[in-house]
Coordinates of C-alpha atoms and ligand atoms in Angstrom, one line a residue:
X1 CA -88.8 91.8 57.8
X2 CA -88.9 95.1 55.9
X3 CA -86.4 97.7 57.1
X4 CA -85.9 101.4 56.1
X5 CA -84.3 101.5 52.7
X6 CA -81.5 103.8 51.6
X7 CA -83.8 104.8 48.8
X8 CA -86.9 104.9 51.0
X9 CA -87.5 108.7 51.2
X10 CA -90.4 108.9 48.7
X11 CA -92.1 105.8 50.0
X12 CA -95.0 105.8 52.4
X13 CA -95.2 102.1 52.8
X14 CA -92.8 99.4 53.7
X15 CA -91.7 97.0 50.9
X16 CA -93.6 93.8 51.0
X17 CA -91.4 90.9 52.1
X18 CA -92.4 89.0 48.9
X19 CA -91.0 91.9 46.9
X20 CA -87.8 91.9 48.9
X21 CA -87.2 88.3 48.2
X22 CA -88.2 88.6 44.6
X23 CA -85.9 91.6 43.9
X24 CA -82.9 90.7 46.0
X25 CA -79.6 89.7 44.3
X26 CA -77.4 89.4 47.4
X27 CA -77.9 85.6 47.3
X28 CA -75.7 85.6 44.1
X29 CA -73.9 88.9 43.9
X30 CA -72.3 88.7 47.3
X31 CA -69.4 87.1 45.5
X32 CA -68.6 90.6 44.2
X33 CA -67.8 92.0 47.7
X34 CA -64.1 92.4 47.1
X35 CA -64.6 94.4 43.9
X36 CA -67.4 96.5 45.4
X37 CA -65.1 97.5 48.3
X38 CA -62.1 98.0 46.0
X39 CA -64.3 100.3 43.8
X40 CA -65.6 102.2 46.8
X41 CA -62.2 102.8 48.2
X42 CA -61.0 104.2 44.8
X43 CA -64.2 106.3 44.6
X44 CA -63.7 107.7 48.1
X45 CA -60.1 108.6 47.2
X46 CA -61.3 110.4 44.1
X47 CA -64.0 112.3 46.0
X48 CA -61.4 113.5 48.5
X49 CA -59.0 114.6 45.7
X50 CA -61.9 116.6 44.2
X51 CA -62.6 118.2 47.6
X52 CA -66.0 116.5 47.9
X53 CA -64.7 114.7 51.1
X54 CA -62.3 115.9 53.7
X55 CA -59.2 113.9 54.4
X56 CA -60.7 112.9 57.7
X57 CA -63.9 111.7 56.1
X58 CA -62.0 109.8 53.5
X59 CA -59.9 108.0 56.1
X60 CA -62.9 107.1 58.1
X61 CA -64.7 105.7 55.1
X62 CA -61.7 103.7 53.9
X63 CA -61.0 102.3 57.3
X64 CA -64.6 101.3 57.7
X65 CA -64.6 99.6 54.2
X66 CA -61.5 97.7 55.1
X67 CA -63.0 96.5 58.3
X68 CA -66.1 95.3 56.4
X69 CA -63.8 93.4 54.0
X70 CA -62.1 91.7 56.9
X71 CA -65.5 90.8 58.4
X72 CA -66.6 89.3 55.2
X73 CA -63.4 87.3 54.7
X74 CA -63.5 85.9 58.2
X75 CA -67.1 84.9 57.9
X76 CA -68.4 87.5 60.5
X77 CA -70.5 89.5 58.0
X78 CA -74.2 88.7 57.6
X79 CA -75.5 89.4 54.1
X80 CA -79.2 90.3 54.3
X81 CA -81.9 90.1 51.6
X82 CA -83.6 93.2 53.0
X83 CA -80.6 95.2 51.8
X84 CA -81.2 93.9 48.3
X85 CA -77.7 93.6 46.8
X86 CA -74.0 93.7 47.5
X87 CA -73.9 97.5 47.2
X88 CA -76.6 98.2 49.7
X89 CA -75.4 95.5 52.1
X90 CA -72.0 97.1 52.3
X91 CA -73.2 100.7 52.4
X92 CA -75.7 100.0 55.2
X93 CA -73.0 98.0 57.2
X94 CA -70.7 101.1 56.7
X95 CA -73.3 103.4 58.2
X96 CA -73.7 101.1 61.1
X97 CA -70.0 100.9 61.6
X98 CA -68.8 104.5 61.2
X99 CA -72.0 106.6 61.4
X100 CA -73.3 109.4 59.3
X101 CA -70.1 110.1 57.4
X102 CA -70.7 106.8 55.6
X103 CA -73.7 108.5 53.9
X104 CA -71.3 110.6 51.9
X105 CA -69.8 107.5 50.1
X106 CA -72.5 107.4 47.4
X107 CA -71.8 111.0 46.3
X108 CA -71.6 111.2 42.5
X109 CA -72.2 107.5 42.1
X110 CA -75.2 105.3 41.3
X111 CA -75.6 101.5 41.6
X112 CA -75.8 101.6 37.8
X113 CA -72.1 102.5 37.3
X114 CA -71.2 100.7 40.5
X115 CA -72.5 97.3 39.3
X116 CA -70.9 97.7 35.9
X117 CA -67.7 98.4 37.7
X118 CA -67.9 95.4 40.0
X119 CA -68.7 93.1 37.1
X120 CA -65.9 94.4 35.0
X121 CA -63.4 94.0 37.9
X122 CA -64.7 90.5 38.5
X123 CA -64.5 89.6 34.8
X124 CA -61.0 91.0 34.5
X125 CA -59.8 88.7 37.3
X126 CA -61.7 85.7 35.9
X127 CA -60.3 86.1 32.4
X128 CA -56.8 86.4 33.7
X129 CA -57.3 83.3 35.7
X130 CA -58.8 81.3 32.8
X131 CA -55.9 82.5 30.5
X132 CA -53.5 80.9 33.0
X133 CA -55.5 77.7 33.2
X134 CA -55.5 77.5 29.4
X135 CA -51.8 77.9 29.3
X136 CA -51.4 75.1 31.8
X137 CA -53.6 72.9 29.7
X138 CA -51.6 73.7 26.5
X139 CA -48.4 72.9 28.4
X140 CA -49.8 69.6 29.6
X141 CA -50.8 68.7 26.0
X142 CA -47.3 69.5 24.7
X143 CA -45.7 67.6 27.5
X144 CA -48.0 64.6 26.7
X145 CA -47.2 64.8 23.0
X146 CA -43.4 65.2 23.2
X147 CA -42.3 61.7 24.1
X148 CA -44.7 60.0 21.7
X149 CA -44.7 62.6 18.9
X150 CA -43.7 60.0 16.2
X151 CA -46.4 57.4 17.0
X152 CA -48.8 57.0 14.1
X153 CA -52.6 57.0 14.3
X154 CA -55.3 57.1 11.7
X155 CA -56.5 60.6 10.9
X156 CA -60.3 60.7 10.3
X157 CA -62.7 62.6 8.2
X158 CA -66.4 61.7 8.6
X159 CA -65.0 59.4 11.3
X160 CA -63.7 57.2 8.5
X161 CA -60.0 56.4 8.1
X162 CA -58.5 59.1 6.0
X163 CA -54.7 59.7 6.2
X164 CA -52.1 58.7 8.8
X165 CA -51.1 61.4 11.2
X166 CA -48.4 61.6 13.9
X167 CA -49.5 61.6 17.5
X168 CA -47.6 64.9 18.0
X169 CA -49.6 66.4 15.1
X170 CA -52.9 65.3 16.6
X171 CA -52.2 66.8 20.0
X172 CA -50.8 70.1 18.6
X173 CA -54.1 70.6 16.7
X174 CA -55.7 71.1 20.1
X175 CA -52.9 73.4 21.3
X176 CA -53.7 75.6 18.3
X177 CA -57.4 75.5 19.2
X178 CA -56.8 76.5 22.8
X179 CA -54.5 79.3 21.6
X180 CA -57.3 80.9 19.7
X181 CA -59.4 80.6 22.9
X182 CA -56.7 82.2 24.9
X183 CA -56.2 85.1 22.5
X184 CA -60.0 85.6 22.2
X185 CA -60.0 86.2 26.0
X186 CA -57.0 88.6 25.7
X187 CA -59.1 90.5 23.1
X188 CA -62.2 90.5 25.3
X189 CA -60.1 91.8 28.2
X190 CA -58.9 94.7 26.1
X191 CA -62.4 95.9 25.4
X192 CA -63.8 95.4 28.9
X193 CA -60.9 97.2 30.5
X194 CA -62.6 100.5 30.4
X195 CA -63.8 102.2 33.6
X196 CA -67.6 102.9 33.9
X197 CA -67.4 104.6 37.3
X198 CA -68.3 108.3 37.3
X199 CA -71.1 107.8 34.8
X200 CA -73.5 107.7 37.8
X201 CA -77.1 106.8 37.0
X202 CA -77.0 107.6 33.3
X203 CA -76.3 111.3 32.6
X204 CA -73.3 112.0 34.7
X205 CA -73.2 114.4 37.7
X206 CA -73.3 118.2 38.3
X207 CA -70.6 117.7 40.9
X208 CA -67.0 118.4 40.2
X209 CA -65.6 114.9 39.9
X210 CA -62.7 113.3 38.1
X211 CA -63.5 109.8 36.7
X212 CA -59.9 109.6 35.3
X213 CA -58.6 109.3 38.9
X214 CA -60.8 106.4 39.8
X215 CA -60.1 104.7 36.5
X216 CA -56.3 104.9 37.1
X217 CA -56.6 103.8 40.7
X218 CA -58.4 100.7 39.6
X219 CA -55.9 99.9 36.8
X220 CA -58.2 100.4 33.9
X221 CA -56.7 101.2 30.5
X222 CA -59.3 103.9 29.8
X223 CA -62.4 105.7 31.0
X224 CA -65.9 105.6 29.5
X225 CA -66.7 108.2 26.8
X226 CA -70.5 108.3 27.1
X227 CA -72.2 107.9 30.5
X228 CA -75.5 106.7 28.9
X229 CA -73.8 104.0 26.9
X230 CA -71.5 102.7 29.6
X231 CA -74.3 102.1 32.2
X232 CA -76.4 100.3 29.6
X233 CA -73.6 98.2 28.3
X234 CA -73.2 94.5 29.0
X235 CA -71.3 93.7 25.8
X236 CA -68.3 92.6 27.9
X237 CA -70.4 89.9 29.5
X238 CA -71.7 88.8 26.1
X239 CA -68.2 88.6 24.7
X240 CA -66.9 86.8 27.7
X241 CA -69.8 84.3 27.6
X242 CA -69.2 83.8 23.8
X243 CA -65.5 83.2 24.4
X244 CA -66.4 80.7 27.1
X245 CA -68.9 79.0 24.8
X246 CA -66.3 78.5 22.1
X247 CA -63.9 77.1 24.7
X248 CA -66.6 74.7 25.9
X249 CA -67.3 73.6 22.3
X250 CA -63.6 72.9 21.8
X251 CA -63.5 70.9 25.1
X252 CA -66.6 68.9 24.0
X253 CA -64.8 68.0 20.7
X254 CA -61.7 66.8 22.6
X255 CA -63.9 64.9 25.0
X256 CA -66.0 63.3 22.4
X257 CA -62.9 62.0 20.6
X258 CA -61.5 60.6 23.8
X259 CA -64.8 59.0 24.7
X260 CA -64.7 57.2 21.3
X261 CA -61.0 56.4 21.7
X262 CA -61.6 54.8 25.2
X263 CA -64.3 52.5 23.8
X264 CA -63.5 48.8 23.4
X265 CA -63.8 49.2 19.6
X266 CA -61.0 51.8 19.4
X267 CA -59.0 51.1 22.6
X268 CA -56.5 53.9 21.9
X269 CA -56.5 55.1 25.6
X270 CA -56.4 53.9 29.1
X271 CA -57.7 56.5 31.5
X272 CA -56.4 56.0 35.0
X273 CA -58.9 54.4 37.4
X274 CA -58.8 57.5 39.7
X275 CA -60.3 59.5 36.8
X276 CA -63.1 57.1 35.9
X277 CA -66.3 55.9 37.6
X278 CA -68.1 52.6 37.7
X279 CA -71.6 51.3 37.2
X280 CA -74.0 50.5 40.1
X281 CA -75.1 47.3 38.4
X282 CA -72.5 46.2 35.8
X283 CA -69.4 45.2 37.8
X284 CA -67.1 45.3 34.7
X285 CA -67.7 48.9 33.8
X286 CA -65.2 51.7 33.8
X287 CA -66.8 54.8 32.4
X288 CA -65.3 58.0 31.0
X289 CA -67.8 60.2 33.1
X290 CA -65.5 63.2 33.4
X291 CA -65.2 63.4 29.6
X292 CA -69.0 63.0 29.3
X293 CA -69.7 65.6 31.9
X294 CA -67.4 68.2 30.2
X295 CA -69.1 67.4 26.9
X296 CA -72.5 67.8 28.7
X297 CA -71.6 71.0 30.4
X298 CA -71.2 72.7 27.1
X299 CA -75.0 72.7 27.0
X300 CA -75.3 75.0 30.0
X301 CA -72.5 77.3 28.9
X302 CA -74.4 77.8 25.5
X303 CA -77.6 78.2 27.5
X304 CA -76.0 80.9 29.6
X305 CA -74.9 82.8 26.5
X306 CA -78.4 82.6 25.1
X307 CA -79.9 83.8 28.4
X308 CA -77.6 86.8 28.2
X309 CA -78.3 87.6 24.6
X310 CA -82.0 87.3 25.1
X311 CA -81.8 89.4 28.3
X312 CA -80.2 92.3 26.5
X313 CA -82.3 92.1 23.4
X314 CA -84.7 95.1 23.0
X315 CA -83.7 96.8 26.3
X316 CA -84.1 100.6 26.0
X317 CA -81.3 102.8 27.3
X318 CA -80.1 103.0 30.0
X319 CA -80.1 100.7 33.0
X320 CA -83.1 98.4 33.4
X321 CA -83.6 96.0 36.3
X322 CA -83.6 93.1 33.9
X323 CA -79.9 93.5 33.8
X324 CA -79.6 92.1 37.3
X325 CA -80.3 88.8 35.6
X326 CA -76.9 88.9 33.9
X327 CA -75.0 87.6 36.9
X328 CA -76.0 84.0 37.5
X329 CA -75.4 83.0 33.8
X330 CA -72.0 84.7 33.6
X331 CA -70.9 83.4 37.0
X332 CA -72.0 79.9 36.1
X333 CA -70.3 79.9 32.7
X334 CA -67.1 81.2 34.2
X335 CA -67.1 78.6 37.0
X336 CA -68.1 75.8 34.7
X337 CA -65.4 76.4 32.1
X338 CA -62.7 77.0 34.7
X339 CA -63.5 73.6 36.3
X340 CA -63.7 71.8 33.0
X341 CA -60.3 73.1 31.8
X342 CA -58.7 72.2 35.1
X343 CA -60.0 68.7 35.4
X344 CA -59.3 67.9 31.7
X345 CA -55.6 68.8 32.3
X346 CA -55.5 66.4 35.2
X347 CA -57.2 63.7 33.2
X348 CA -54.8 64.1 30.2
X349 CA -51.9 63.7 32.6
X350 CA -53.5 60.5 34.0
X351 CA -54.2 58.8 30.6
X352 CA -52.0 56.2 29.0
X353 CA -51.9 56.2 25.2
X354 CA -52.0 52.8 23.6
X355 CA -49.7 53.6 20.7
X356 CA -49.5 50.0 19.4
X357 CA -53.3 49.9 19.0
X358 CA -53.2 53.2 17.2
X359 CA -50.6 52.0 14.8
X360 CA -52.3 48.6 14.3
X361 CA -55.5 50.4 13.5
X362 CA -53.7 52.1 10.6
X363 CA -53.8 48.9 8.7
X364 CA -57.5 49.3 8.1
X365 CA -59.1 51.8 5.7
X366 CA -56.4 52.3 3.0
X367 CA -54.8 55.3 4.7
X368 CA -52.1 55.3 2.1
X369 CA -54.5 55.7 -0.9
X370 CA -53.8 59.4 -1.3
X371 CA -50.0 58.9 -1.3
X372 CA -50.4 56.4 -4.2
X373 CA -52.4 59.0 -6.1
X374 CA -49.7 61.6 -5.5
X375 CA -47.0 59.1 -6.5
X376 CA -48.8 58.9 -9.9
X377 CA -49.0 62.7 -10.1
X378 CA -45.2 62.8 -9.7
X379 CA -45.0 60.4 -12.6
X380 CA -47.0 62.8 -14.8
X381 CA -50.6 61.4 -14.4
X382 CA -53.2 64.1 -14.0
X383 CA -54.6 64.0 -10.5
X384 CA -58.2 63.1 -11.5
X385 CA -57.0 60.1 -13.5
X386 CA -54.7 59.1 -10.6
X387 CA -57.7 59.3 -8.2
X388 CA -59.7 57.0 -10.5
X389 CA -56.8 54.5 -10.9
X390 CA -56.3 54.3 -7.1
X391 CA -60.0 54.1 -6.5
X392 CA -60.2 51.1 -8.7
X393 CA -57.3 49.5 -6.9
X394 CA -58.9 50.1 -3.5
X395 CA -62.1 48.5 -4.8
X396 CA -60.2 45.4 -5.8
X397 CA -58.2 45.2 -2.6
X398 CA -61.2 45.6 -0.3
X399 CA -62.9 42.8 -2.1
X400 CA -59.8 40.5 -1.6
X401 CA -59.1 41.6 1.9
X402 CA -55.7 43.1 0.9
X403 CA -53.8 46.3 1.6
X404 CA -52.4 48.4 -1.2
X405 CA -48.9 47.3 -0.3
X406 CA -49.9 43.6 -0.9
X407 CA -50.6 44.2 -4.6
X408 CA -48.0 42.7 -6.9
X409 CA -46.1 44.9 -9.3
X410 CA -47.7 43.0 -12.1
X411 CA -51.2 43.8 -10.8
X412 CA -50.2 47.4 -10.3
X413 CA -49.0 47.6 -13.9
X414 CA -52.3 46.2 -15.0
X415 CA -53.9 49.3 -13.6
X416 CA -51.3 51.8 -14.6
X417 CA -48.1 51.5 -16.6
X418 CA -46.7 54.5 -14.6
X419 CA -46.4 52.4 -11.4
X420 CA -42.9 51.0 -10.9
X421 CA -41.3 49.0 -8.1
X422 CA -40.4 52.3 -6.3
X423 CA -44.1 52.3 -5.3
X424 CA -43.3 50.1 -2.4
X425 CA -41.2 52.9 -0.9
X426 CA -44.2 55.1 -0.5
X427 CA -46.9 52.7 0.5
X428 CA -47.7 51.8 4.1
X429 CA -48.3 54.4 6.7
X430 CA -44.7 54.6 7.9
X431 CA -43.5 55.4 4.4
X432 CA -46.4 57.7 3.8
X433 CA -45.7 59.8 6.9
X434 CA -42.1 60.4 5.7
X435 CA -43.4 61.6 2.3
X436 CA -45.4 64.5 3.6
X437 CA -43.6 67.8 2.9
X438 CA -46.1 70.6 2.8
X439 CA -46.2 73.5 5.3
X440 CA -47.8 72.6 8.7
X441 CA -48.3 69.0 7.6
X442 CA -47.9 65.9 9.7
X443 CA -44.4 65.2 8.4
X444 CA -41.8 64.4 11.1
X445 CA -39.9 67.6 10.3
X446 CA -43.0 69.8 10.6
X447 CA -44.2 68.1 13.8
X448 CA -40.7 68.4 15.5
X449 CA -40.7 72.1 14.5
X450 CA -44.2 72.6 15.9
X451 CA -43.3 71.0 19.2
X452 CA -40.2 73.1 19.7
X453 CA -42.0 76.3 18.6
X454 CA -44.8 75.6 21.2
X455 CA -42.3 74.8 23.9
X456 CA -40.6 78.2 23.3
X457 CA -43.8 80.1 23.0
X458 CA -45.4 78.6 26.1
X459 CA -42.3 79.2 28.2
X460 CA -42.4 82.8 27.2
X461 CA -46.1 83.3 27.8
X462 CA -46.0 81.5 31.2
X463 CA -43.2 83.7 32.3
X464 CA -45.2 86.9 31.9
Ligands
LIG1 N1 -78.5 94.7 41.9 C1 -78.5 95.5 40.8 C2 -78.0 94.8 39.6 O1 -77.4 93.8 39.7 C3 -77.6 96.7 41.0 C4 -78.1 97.9 40.2 C5 -79.4 98.4 40.7 N2 -79.7 99.7 40.1 C6 -81.0 100.1 40.2 N3 -81.2 101.3 39.6 N4 -81.9 99.5 40.8 O2 -78.3 95.1 38.4

């Protein structure tokens, strides 16, 4: 049913109901209600300070807005498509509630700066929430790593056995990854924390307003510089969607690894029954569906980023209605990544690591080949030659089904006179691990240092 629109003055005909349902955004932007009301209260306060509203008018409007907030939160409020979006739904409810004085609320404001404000306030909260969730995940990983830090597992390149690594080292690699994600969000937060309110439709206003007041009331770090730019800008959504995409990519890598690790072939993990699902036909199945879904959801998070990039491409200044299409993708990415991070934390907590299988698996694939080459380097053999010698030894061993540490001293000598009996002190993954000494390596000393550094850092970060 078409009703009189707040913008209806110049129209002679009612809006077609198909147009109302095609153009509405209330079905998805109603979730911005809290920010819309918060913004309107700050705007009202500014208008009164600038003498564009009397104190009485200000109080009536704020009281009305607070009443609407309560109605929404208690489920009494009915959002209507005929009122198009969150802004008009609240404004028309305010007129109904407090009468004509409500019609002064939209002084020196447009829905163009209003929606940018609502979205920025929403994104600010979301980002802060996700930062906390990432910190919790990092904490969970460190807690998981600490008691098993000196377990040994094969490190891979090309998914082929490469060098042994400590379990602690493996886990802390992900803590580093998530730290980059966290700080990317902190960066994004800095740029989006600029108030757009007061830019009005695009060119500003001829009324004597003070956007600084509104900006301060809403806790922004700064106010816009150029009204035309700020109402046209959705970079903050793009940045947030990009940061979320990178998080999602990191999550998918972790999940892929654990899916492989939970296979019968690897058997490095046992995910708790409560975090797995079964098959409708194969009674024996216990599937890592959570990990697969997190990996899969990366697709929609990338898709949302591409929707937003494509949406903004080629848009002339300033506001265009296309921009209403920014909400569903960014809301979806935010919800999706938040859920994935939270459930992964639970799953990590509920997974038992099979340390013995990890260590047994280190017998395969000549993980200690590189330490033998470096042993030769220490004896004065140029690295390329050492590489060649060890390569030949590996070739022989793999033909005979032997490990490097099974080779006799005599056979070693046959390949290089530089090899002495001290070679057995470096061969084998346990010996190898102790030999690592470079910065940030998987040596026990380095891993212990990394764990305590992360414990200190996370404690500090979680306290703020
Ligand atoms: N619902 C609109 C959006 O999300 C609000 C801004 C509308 N502005 C306008 N000039 N029609 O983009």
